[in-house]
Each structure stands twice: as structure tokens, then as C-alpha cells.
CSV table of C-alpha atoms in Angstrom, one decimal:
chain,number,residue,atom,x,y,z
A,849,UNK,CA,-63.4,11.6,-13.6
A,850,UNK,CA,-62.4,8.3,-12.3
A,851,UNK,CA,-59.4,6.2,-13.4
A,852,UNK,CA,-59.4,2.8,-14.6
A,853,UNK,CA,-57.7,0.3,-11.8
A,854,UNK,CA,-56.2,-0.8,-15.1
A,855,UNK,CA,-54.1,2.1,-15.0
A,856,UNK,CA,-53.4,3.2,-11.1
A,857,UNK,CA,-49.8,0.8,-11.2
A,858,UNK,CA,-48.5,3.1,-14.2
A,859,UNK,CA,-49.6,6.4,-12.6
A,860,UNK,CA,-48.2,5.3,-9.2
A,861,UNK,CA,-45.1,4.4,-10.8
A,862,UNK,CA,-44.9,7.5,-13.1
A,863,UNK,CA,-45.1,9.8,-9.9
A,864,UNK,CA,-43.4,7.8,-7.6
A,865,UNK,CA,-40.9,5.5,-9.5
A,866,UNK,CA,-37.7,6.4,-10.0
A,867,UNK,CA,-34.9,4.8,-11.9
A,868,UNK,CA,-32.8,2.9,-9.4
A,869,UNK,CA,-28.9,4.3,-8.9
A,870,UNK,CA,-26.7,2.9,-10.8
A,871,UNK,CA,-24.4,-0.1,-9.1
A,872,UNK,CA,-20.6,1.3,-10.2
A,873,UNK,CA,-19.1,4.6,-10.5
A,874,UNK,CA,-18.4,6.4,-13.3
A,875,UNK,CA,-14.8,8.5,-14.0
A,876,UNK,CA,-17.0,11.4,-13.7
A,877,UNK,CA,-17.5,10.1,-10.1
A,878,UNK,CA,-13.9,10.4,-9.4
A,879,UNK,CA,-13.5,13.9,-7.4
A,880,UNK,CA,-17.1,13.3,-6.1
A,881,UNK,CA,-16.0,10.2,-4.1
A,882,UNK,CA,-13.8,10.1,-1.0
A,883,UNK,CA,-10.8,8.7,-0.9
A,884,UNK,CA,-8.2,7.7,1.3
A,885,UNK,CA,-4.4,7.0,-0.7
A,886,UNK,CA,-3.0,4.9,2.7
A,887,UNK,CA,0.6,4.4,1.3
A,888,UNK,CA,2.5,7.6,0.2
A,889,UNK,CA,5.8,9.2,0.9
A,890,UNK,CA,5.7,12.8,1.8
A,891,UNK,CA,9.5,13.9,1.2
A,892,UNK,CA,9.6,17.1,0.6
A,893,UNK,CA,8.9,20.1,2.9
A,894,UNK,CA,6.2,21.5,0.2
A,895,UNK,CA,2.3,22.2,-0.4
A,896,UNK,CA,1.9,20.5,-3.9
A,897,UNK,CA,1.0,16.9,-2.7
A,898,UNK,CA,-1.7,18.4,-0.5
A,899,UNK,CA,-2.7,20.5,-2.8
A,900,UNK,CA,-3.4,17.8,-5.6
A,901,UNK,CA,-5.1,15.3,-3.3
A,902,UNK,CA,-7.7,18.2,-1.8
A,903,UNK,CA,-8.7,18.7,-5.5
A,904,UNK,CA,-8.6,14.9,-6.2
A,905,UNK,CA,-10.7,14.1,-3.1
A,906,UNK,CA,-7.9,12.3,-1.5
A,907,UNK,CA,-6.6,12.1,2.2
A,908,UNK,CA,-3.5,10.6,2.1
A,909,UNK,CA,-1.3,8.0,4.1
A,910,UNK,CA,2.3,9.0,4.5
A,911,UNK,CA,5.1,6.4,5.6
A,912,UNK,CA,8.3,6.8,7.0
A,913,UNK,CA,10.9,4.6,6.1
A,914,UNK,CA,14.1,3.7,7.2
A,915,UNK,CA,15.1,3.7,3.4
A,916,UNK,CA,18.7,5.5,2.6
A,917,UNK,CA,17.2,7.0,-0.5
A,918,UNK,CA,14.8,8.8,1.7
A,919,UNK,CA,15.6,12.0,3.4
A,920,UNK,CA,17.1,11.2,7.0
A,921,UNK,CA,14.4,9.5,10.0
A,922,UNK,CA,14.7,12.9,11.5
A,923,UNK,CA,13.8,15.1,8.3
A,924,UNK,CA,10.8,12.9,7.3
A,925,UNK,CA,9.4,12.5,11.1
A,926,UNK,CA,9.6,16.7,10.8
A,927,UNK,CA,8.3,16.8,7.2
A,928,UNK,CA,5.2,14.4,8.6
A,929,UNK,CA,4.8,16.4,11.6
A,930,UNK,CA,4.3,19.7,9.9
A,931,UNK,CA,2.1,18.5,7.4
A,932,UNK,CA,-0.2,16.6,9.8
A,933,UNK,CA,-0.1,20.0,11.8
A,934,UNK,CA,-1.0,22.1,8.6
A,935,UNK,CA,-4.3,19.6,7.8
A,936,UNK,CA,-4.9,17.2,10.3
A,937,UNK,CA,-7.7,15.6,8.6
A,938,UNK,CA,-6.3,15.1,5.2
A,939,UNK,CA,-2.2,14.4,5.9
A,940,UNK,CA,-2.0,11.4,8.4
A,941,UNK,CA,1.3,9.4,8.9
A,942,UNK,CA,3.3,6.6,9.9
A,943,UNK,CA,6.3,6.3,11.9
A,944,UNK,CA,9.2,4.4,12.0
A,945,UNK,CA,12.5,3.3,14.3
A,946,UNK,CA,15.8,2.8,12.9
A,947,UNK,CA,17.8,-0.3,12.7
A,948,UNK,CA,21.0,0.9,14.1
A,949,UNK,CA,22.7,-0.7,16.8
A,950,UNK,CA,20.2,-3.7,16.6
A,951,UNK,CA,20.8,-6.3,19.3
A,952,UNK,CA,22.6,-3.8,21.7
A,953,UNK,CA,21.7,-3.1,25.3
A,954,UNK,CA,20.4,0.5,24.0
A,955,UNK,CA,18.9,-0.4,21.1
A,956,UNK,CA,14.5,-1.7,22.3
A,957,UNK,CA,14.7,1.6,24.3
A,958,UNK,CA,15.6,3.7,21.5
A,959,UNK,CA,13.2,2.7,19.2
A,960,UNK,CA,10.4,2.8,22.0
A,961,UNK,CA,11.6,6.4,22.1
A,962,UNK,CA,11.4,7.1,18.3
A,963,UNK,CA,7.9,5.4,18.0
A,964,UNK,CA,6.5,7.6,21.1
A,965,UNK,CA,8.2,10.4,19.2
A,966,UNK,CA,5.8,9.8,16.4
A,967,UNK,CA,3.0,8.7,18.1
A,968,UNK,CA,3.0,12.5,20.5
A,969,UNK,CA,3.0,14.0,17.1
A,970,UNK,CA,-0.2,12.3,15.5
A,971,UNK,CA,1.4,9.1,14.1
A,972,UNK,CA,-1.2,6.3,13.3
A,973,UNK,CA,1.2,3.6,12.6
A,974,UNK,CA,4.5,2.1,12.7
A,975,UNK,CA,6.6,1.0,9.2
A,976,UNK,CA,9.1,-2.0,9.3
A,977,UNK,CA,10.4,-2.1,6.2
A,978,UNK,CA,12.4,-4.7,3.6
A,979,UNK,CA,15.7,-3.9,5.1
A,980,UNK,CA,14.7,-6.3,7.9
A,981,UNK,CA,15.5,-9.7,6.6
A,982,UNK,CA,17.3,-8.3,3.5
A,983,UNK,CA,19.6,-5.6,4.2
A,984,UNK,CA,19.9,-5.4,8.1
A,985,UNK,CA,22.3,-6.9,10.2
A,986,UNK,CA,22.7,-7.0,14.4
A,987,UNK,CA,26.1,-5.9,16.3
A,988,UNK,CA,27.3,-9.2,15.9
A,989,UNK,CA,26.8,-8.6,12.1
A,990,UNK,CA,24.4,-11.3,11.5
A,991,UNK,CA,21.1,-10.8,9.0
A,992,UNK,CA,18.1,-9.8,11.1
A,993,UNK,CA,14.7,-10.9,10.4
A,994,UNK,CA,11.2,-10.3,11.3
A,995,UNK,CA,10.7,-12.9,13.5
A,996,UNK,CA,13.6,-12.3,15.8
A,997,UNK,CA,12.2,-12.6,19.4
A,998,UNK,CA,14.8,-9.0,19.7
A,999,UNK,CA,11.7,-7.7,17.9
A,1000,UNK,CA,9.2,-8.8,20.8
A,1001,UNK,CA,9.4,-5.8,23.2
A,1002,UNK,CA,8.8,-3.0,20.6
A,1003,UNK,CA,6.1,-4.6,19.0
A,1004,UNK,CA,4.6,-5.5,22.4
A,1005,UNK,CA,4.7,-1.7,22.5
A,1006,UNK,CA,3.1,-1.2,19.3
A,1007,UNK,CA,0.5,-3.1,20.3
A,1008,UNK,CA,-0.3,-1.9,23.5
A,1009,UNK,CA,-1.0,1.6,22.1
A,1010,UNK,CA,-3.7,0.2,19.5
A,1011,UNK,CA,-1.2,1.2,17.0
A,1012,UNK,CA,-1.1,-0.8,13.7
A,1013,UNK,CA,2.1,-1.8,12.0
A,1014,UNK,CA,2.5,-1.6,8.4
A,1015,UNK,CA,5.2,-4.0,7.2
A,1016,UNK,CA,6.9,-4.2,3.8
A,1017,UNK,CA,8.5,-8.0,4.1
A,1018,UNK,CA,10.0,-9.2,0.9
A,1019,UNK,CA,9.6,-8.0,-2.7
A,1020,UNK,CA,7.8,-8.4,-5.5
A,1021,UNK,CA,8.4,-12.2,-6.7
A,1022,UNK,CA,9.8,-11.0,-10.4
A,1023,UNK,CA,12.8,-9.5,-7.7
A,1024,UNK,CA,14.0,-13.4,-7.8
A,1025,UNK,CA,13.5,-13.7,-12.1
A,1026,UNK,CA,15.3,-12.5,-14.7
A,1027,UNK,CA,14.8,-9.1,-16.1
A,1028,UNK,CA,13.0,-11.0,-19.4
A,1029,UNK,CA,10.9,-13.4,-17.1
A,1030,UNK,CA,9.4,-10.3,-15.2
A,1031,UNK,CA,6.0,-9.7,-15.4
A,1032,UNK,CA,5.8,-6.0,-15.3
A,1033,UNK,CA,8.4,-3.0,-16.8
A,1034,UNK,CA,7.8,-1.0,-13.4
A,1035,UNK,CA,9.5,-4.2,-11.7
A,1036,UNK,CA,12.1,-4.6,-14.6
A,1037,UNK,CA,13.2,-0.5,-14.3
A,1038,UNK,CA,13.6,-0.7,-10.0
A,1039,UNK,CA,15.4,-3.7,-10.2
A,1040,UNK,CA,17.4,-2.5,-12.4
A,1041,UNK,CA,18.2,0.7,-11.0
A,1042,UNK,CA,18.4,-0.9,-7.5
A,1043,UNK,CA,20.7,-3.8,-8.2
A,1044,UNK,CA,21.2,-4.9,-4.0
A,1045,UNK,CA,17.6,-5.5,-4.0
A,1046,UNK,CA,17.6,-8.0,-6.9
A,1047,UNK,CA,17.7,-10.6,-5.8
A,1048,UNK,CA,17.9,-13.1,-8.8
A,1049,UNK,CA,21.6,-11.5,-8.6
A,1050,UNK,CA,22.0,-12.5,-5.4
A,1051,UNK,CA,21.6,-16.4,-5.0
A,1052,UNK,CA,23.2,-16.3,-1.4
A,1053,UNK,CA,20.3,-14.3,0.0
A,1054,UNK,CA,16.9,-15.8,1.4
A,1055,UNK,CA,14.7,-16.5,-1.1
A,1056,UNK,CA,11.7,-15.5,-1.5
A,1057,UNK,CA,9.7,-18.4,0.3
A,1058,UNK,CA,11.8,-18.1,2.9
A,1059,UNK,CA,11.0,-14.7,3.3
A,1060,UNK,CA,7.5,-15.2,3.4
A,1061,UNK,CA,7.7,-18.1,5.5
A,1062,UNK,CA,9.5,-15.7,8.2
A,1063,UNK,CA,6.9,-12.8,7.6
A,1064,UNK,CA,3.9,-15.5,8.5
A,1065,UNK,CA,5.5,-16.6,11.6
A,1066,UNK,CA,6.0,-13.0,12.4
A,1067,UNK,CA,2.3,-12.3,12.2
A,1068,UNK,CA,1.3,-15.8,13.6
A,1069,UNK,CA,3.3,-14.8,16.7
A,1070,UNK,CA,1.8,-11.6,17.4
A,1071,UNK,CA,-2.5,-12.8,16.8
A,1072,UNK,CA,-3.6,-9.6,18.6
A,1073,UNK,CA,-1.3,-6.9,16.3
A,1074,UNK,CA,-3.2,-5.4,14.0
A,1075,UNK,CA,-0.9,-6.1,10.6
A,1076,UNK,CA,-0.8,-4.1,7.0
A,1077,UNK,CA,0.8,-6.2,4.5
A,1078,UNK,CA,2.3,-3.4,2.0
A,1079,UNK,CA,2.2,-3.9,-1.2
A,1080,UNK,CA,-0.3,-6.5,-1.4
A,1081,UNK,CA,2.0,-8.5,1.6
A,1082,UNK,CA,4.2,-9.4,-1.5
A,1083,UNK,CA,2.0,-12.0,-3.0
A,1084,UNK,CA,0.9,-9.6,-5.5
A,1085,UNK,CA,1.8,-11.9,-8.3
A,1086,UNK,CA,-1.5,-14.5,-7.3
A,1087,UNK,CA,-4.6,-13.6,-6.0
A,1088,UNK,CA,-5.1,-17.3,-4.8
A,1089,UNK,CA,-2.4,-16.9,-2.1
A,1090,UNK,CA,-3.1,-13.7,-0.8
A,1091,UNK,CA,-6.3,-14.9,-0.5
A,1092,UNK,CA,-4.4,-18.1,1.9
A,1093,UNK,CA,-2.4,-15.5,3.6
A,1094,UNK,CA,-5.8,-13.2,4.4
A,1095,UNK,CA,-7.7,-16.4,5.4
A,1096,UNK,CA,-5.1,-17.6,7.7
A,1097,UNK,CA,-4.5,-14.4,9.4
A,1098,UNK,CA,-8.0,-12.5,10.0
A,1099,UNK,CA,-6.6,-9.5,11.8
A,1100,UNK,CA,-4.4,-8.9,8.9
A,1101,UNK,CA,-5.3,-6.4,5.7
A,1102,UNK,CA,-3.4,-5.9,2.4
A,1103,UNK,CA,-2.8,-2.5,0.9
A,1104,UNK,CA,-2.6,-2.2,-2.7
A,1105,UNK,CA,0.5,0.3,-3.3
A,1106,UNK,CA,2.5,-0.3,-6.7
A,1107,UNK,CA,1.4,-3.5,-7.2
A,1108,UNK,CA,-1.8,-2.8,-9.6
A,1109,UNK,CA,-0.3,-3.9,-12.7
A,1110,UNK,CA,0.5,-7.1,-11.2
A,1111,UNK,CA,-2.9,-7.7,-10.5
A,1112,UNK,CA,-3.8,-6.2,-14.1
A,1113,UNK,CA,-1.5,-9.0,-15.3
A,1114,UNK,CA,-4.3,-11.6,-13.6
A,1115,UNK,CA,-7.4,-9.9,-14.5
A,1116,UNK,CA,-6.0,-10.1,-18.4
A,1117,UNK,CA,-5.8,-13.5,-17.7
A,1118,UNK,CA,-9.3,-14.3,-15.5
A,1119,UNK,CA,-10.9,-11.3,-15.4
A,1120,UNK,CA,-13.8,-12.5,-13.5
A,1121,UNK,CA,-11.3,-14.5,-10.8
A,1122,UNK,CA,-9.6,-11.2,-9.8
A,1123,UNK,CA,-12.9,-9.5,-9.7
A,1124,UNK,CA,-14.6,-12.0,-7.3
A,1125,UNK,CA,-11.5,-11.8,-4.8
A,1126,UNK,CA,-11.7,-7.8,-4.4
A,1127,UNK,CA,-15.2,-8.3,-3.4
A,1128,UNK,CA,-14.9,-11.5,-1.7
A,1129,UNK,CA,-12.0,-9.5,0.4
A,1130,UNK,CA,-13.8,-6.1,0.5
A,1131,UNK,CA,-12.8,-5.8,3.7
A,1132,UNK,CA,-9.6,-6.4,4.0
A,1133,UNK,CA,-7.7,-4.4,1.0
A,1134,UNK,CA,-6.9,-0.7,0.9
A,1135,UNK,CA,-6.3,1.5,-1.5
A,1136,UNK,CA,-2.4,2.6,-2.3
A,1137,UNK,CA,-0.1,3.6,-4.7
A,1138,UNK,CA,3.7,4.1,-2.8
A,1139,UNK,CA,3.4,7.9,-5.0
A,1140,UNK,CA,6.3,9.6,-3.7
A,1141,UNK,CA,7.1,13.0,-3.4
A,1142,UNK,CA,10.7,13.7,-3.0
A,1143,UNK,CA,13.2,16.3,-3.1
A,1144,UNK,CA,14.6,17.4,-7.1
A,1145,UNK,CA,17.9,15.1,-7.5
A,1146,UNK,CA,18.6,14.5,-11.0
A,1147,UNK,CA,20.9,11.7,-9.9
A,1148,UNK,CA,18.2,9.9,-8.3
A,1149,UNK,CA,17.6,6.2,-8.9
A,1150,UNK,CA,14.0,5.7,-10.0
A,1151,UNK,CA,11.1,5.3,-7.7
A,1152,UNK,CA,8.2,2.7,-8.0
A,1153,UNK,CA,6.3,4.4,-9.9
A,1154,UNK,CA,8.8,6.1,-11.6
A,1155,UNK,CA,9.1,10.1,-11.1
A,1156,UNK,CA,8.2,12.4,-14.2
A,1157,UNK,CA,9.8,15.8,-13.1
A,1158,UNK,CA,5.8,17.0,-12.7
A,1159,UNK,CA,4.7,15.1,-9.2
A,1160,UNK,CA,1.3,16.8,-9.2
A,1161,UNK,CA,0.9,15.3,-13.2
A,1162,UNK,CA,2.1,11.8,-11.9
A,1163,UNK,CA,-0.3,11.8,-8.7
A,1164,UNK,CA,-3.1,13.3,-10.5
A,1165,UNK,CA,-2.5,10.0,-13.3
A,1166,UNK,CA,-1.9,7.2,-11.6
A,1167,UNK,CA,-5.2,8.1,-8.8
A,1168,UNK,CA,-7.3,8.3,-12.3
A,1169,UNK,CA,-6.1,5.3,-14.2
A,1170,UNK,CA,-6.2,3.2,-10.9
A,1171,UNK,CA,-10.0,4.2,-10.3
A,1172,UNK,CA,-10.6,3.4,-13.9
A,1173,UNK,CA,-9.3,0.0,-13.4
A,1174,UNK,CA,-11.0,-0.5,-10.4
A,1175,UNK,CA,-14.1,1.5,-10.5
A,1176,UNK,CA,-14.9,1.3,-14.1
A,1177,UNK,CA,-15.9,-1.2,-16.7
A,1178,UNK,CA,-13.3,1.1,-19.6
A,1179,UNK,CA,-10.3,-0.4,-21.0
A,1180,UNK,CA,-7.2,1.5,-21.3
A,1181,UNK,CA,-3.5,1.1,-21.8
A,1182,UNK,CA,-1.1,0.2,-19.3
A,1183,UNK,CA,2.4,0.5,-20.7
A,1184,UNK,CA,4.0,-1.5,-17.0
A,1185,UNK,CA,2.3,-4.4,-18.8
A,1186,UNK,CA,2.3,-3.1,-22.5
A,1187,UNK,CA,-1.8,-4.7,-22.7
A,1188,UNK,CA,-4.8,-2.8,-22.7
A,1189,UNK,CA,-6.2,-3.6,-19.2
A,1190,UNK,CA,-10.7,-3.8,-18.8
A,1191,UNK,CA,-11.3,-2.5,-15.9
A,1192,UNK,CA,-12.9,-4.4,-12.9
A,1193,UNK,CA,-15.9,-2.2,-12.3
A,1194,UNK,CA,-16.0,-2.9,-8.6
A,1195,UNK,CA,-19.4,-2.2,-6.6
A,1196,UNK,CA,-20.1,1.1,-5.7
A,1197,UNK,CA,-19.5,-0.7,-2.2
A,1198,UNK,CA,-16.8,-2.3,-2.4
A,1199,UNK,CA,-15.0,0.9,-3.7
A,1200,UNK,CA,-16.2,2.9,-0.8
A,1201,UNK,CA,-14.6,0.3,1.4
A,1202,UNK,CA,-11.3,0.1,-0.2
A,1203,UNK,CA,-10.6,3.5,-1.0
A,1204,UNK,CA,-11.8,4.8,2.1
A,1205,UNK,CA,-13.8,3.0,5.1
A,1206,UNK,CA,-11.5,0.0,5.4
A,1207,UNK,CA,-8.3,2.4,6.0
A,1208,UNK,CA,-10.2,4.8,8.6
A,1209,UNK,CA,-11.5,2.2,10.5
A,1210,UNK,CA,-8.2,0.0,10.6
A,1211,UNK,CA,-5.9,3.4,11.2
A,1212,UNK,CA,-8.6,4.6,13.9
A,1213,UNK,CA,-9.1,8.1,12.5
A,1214,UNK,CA,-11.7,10.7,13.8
A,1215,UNK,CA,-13.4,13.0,12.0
């Protein structure tokens, strides 16, 4: 028997055709996808983090911080060491130098030491973090910021190793608002609980222009260092200026960490804006969410985000409702901003970029 012509098209397609994949992820996609969380704090000397991300489908990003309500530089280099050690292709890390003695004779050597510490141990990058240009001060007890040419030798040895440097200049903008002009809760609780980084209570310290004034020159100055802005380079609060900053600087990128319901705050407001700048700048954003895992303290001021008590709860949460947001078209609560927030439902692409390609490529990791 011979077939019509008429109907060869239908019977090619029926045995052939197939429907095409779809173009977003699903939440059932979730565990299925990998992921890289590159901004973390690994504080505690303990398997749970580890153990939550393999079964999430995470490698994670920790960061060391010269932060005094993290453990000591020496316990988190050896926390970072021993669980890069224990999982090498999961637990990467970042190192860090201290700020004391700034502006001595001893003081570029000693951080070259501490950063070669870190970097003999597996580090990937180098953390400068808000305490330069807001807390810090040299021997002759004068404010230290970013663009001090003191800086210039270290960072020339950053650089020379094809090491990138993460740096966490500033704070979010509500830091310089009062508590009922504030955007977010999450901003209104750390403020709160961390009253000498407020700024808004403190009208005799930079402001926050100034700040990011410094933090350009910084990166201007140094063309060839490859640059993370943390926490969305602290222009979280407009997606129209981080895109300046990323246009200015093209060997910069922008991770994401604890700044999502700022940008939730914008998509509410121009959904489709905030959508077309994560795939405009697919390449230059990465996934984060500053999760941190520290030791039990009951006394503890809160983190950003906030600790429950239940770590593996909170980091198995917030990974889900972020790829919700970002991967999915679903709506769901977000009390930081007390809205329901539609999620962005982001190319399959461009989600495999942020939450995973763009961080391996930038931090050079193998295998």
C-alpha cells in the first residue's frame, strides 16, 4: 500500500517530531541542576553545610572575613582548609589578610604572607571587606580606604597570581535611611542589631556616594584585576546603576548574596525591567546568598539572613525560594518585603550561567 504525499509531513512528524524542551526550569528542576552558591561563610568546624548542599546540588563559595563577629582569621583559614581538603570539588574558599598594623613597615609583607597562606591551601580568592573605608584605621589612626596607594603592592600580588578579589565596599543604601524609609526588614533587623554600621546614625562618616566613588577609583586603578562586587557591588537598590558600574568596568562581575529582596523590591515595581537586565548581564552576575554557618551563641547579633537555630532548614529555604524567584514564573511570599514576589523565570541559560558557569570560569576551578 502506498501513502498519500498528502500525508508523509504528519507521519514524518509523528515518528520523528518531538515536542521541543521547554525554555525555564521548573522547581522540580531544582536538585537536578548544578549549582554553585559563591558567597558563604563556613564557620563552624562541622559536616551539615556540606551535607545540605551535596543533596541540594550545590558547590559552595566560602569567604573569610576580617569580621570580629566571625571566628578568629586563624580559625576560619583552618575551618576552610579542612573542608576544602575533605571535598575539594564541592567546598572552595576565599582568603583574607588582616588589617592590623596598616601603614607600618611590616604590615604589605604580612599580608602577602597570609594570602600565600591561603592560596598553598587551595584558596581561589582574596576578601576585602567593609571595614576598609568604614571601620579601619592606619598607625597614625587615620580612616583607610580602598583606594589607598598602601593597598598597591598586595593587590599587585593578587593579581599576579590570577587570583580574583572579592570586595564588599560599602552597604546597602537603606544603611544611610531611617529604619521606616528602608526598603527591606532584613536591612531594618542588621542595622538594628549592628548599630556602628548604620550609618544614618553616624552623619560624620563617608556617605554613601563617597564610598562608591572610592570603590570605582579602586577598580579603575587596577583594569587588569579581576573584581567581584559582593552583594551586588552595593548598588543593589537600582538595576540601572549596577548596570553603569558593569558597563564601565568590563572585567568586573556582581554576586548576588543577600541582596535578592532588594531586587524583588524592583521587579514588583518593573517586572520586565529587572528581568531584561539579568539576561542582558548573564554574564556577569553570580549566584549568592552570604548563608552563614556559625558556631551556637545565643548572644549572637543577627546575621543577614537572619539564623533560625536549624542552619540546614535555613540553607535548604532560602536556595529554594531564590531559584523560585529566579528560575520560575510562581509567586510567593517574601516577608523581607511583606509582598508576594512573581518570579523572573530566567532562561534555562541564563540560569546555568549565573548559578554555575559564570562563577567556575571567573574563580578558575577544575574539574
Amino acid at each position: 500500500m502506498r501513502l498519500s504525499t498528502s500525508l508523509i509531513p504528519i507521519v514524518v512528524f509523528a515518528l520523528t517530531g518531538a515536542a521541543p524542551a521547554p525554555s525555564t526550569y521548573s522547581e522540580a528542576d531544582f536538585v537536578r541542576v548544578a549549582k554553585l552558591d559563591a558567597h558563604v561563610h563556613a564557620n563552624r568546624d562541622a559536616p551539615e553545610f556540606l551535607a545540605i548542599a551535596r543533596k541540594d546540588g550545590f558547590e559552595l563559595l566560602s569567604i573569610n572575613v576580617d569580621y570580629p563577629d566571625f571566628p578568629p582569621l586563624p580559625t576560619q583559614a583552618a575551618i576552610a582548609y579542612k573542608m576544602h581538603a575533605a571535598d575539594p570539588k564541592r567546598f572552595h574558599f576565599a582568603t583574607t589578610f588582616s588589617m592590623d598594623g596598616f601603614g607600618g613597615k611590616n604590615w604589605t609583607a604580612q599580608a602577602m604572607r597570609q594570602v600565600d597562606a591561603g592560596f598553598a591551601h587551595g584558596a581561589v580568592a582574596v576578601k576585602v571587606w567593609k571595614n576598609i573605608g568604614m571601620i579601619a584605621k592606619d598607625s597614625a589612626g587615620e580612616r583607610v580606604f580602598l583606594d589607598d596607594p598602601r593597598f598597591d603592592a598586595i593587590m599587585a600580588h593578587i593579581q599576579a597570581r590570577g587570583v580574583p578579589l572579592i570586595a564588599h565596599q560599602g552597604e546597602p543604601k537603606n544603611c544611610w535611611l531611617p529604619l521606616d524609609q528602608m526598603t527591606t526588614d532584613n536591612d531594618r533587623t542588621y542595622f538594628s542589631e549592628h548599630p556602628e554600621y548604620y550609618m544614618y546614625r553616624h552623619p560624620e562618616e563617608p556617605r554613601y556616594e563617597q564610598l562608591m566613588a572610592i570603590r570605582d577609583r579602586f577598580v579603575g586603578r587596577h583594569p587588569k584585576l579581576a573584581f567581584d562586587g559582593a552583594h551586588m557591588a552595593s548598588l543593589e537598590w537600582s538595576v540601572d546603576e549596577l548596570a553603569k558600574f558593569l558597563d564601565r568596568y568590563p572585567n568586573a562581575v556582581v554576586d548576588l548574596a543577600a541582596r535578592m529582596s532588594q531586587v524583588q523590591v524592583q521587579s514588583n515595581a518593573n517586572h520586565a525591567k529587572v528581568r531584561s537586565f539579568f539576561i542582558k548581564y548573564q554574564d556577569r552576575l553570580m549566584y549568592g546568598t552570604d548563608l552563614t554557618d556559625s558556631p551556637p551563641d545565643p548572644k549572637a547579633r543577627a546575621q543577614n539572613p537572619p539564623t533560625t537555630g536549624n542552619f540546614t532548614k535555613e540553607a535548604d529555604d532560602a536556595w529554594r525560594s531564590d531559584w523560585r524567584y529566579l528560575a520560575t514564573p510562581l509567586t510567593q511570599p517574601i516577608a523581607a518585603i511583606k509582598a508576594e514576589a512573581p518570579g523572573l523565570a530566567l532562561p534555562r541559560a541564563v540560569i546555568d550561567k549565573i548559578y554555575y558557569a559564570n562563577a567556575r570560569r571567573f574563580f578558575h576551578l577544575k574539574g
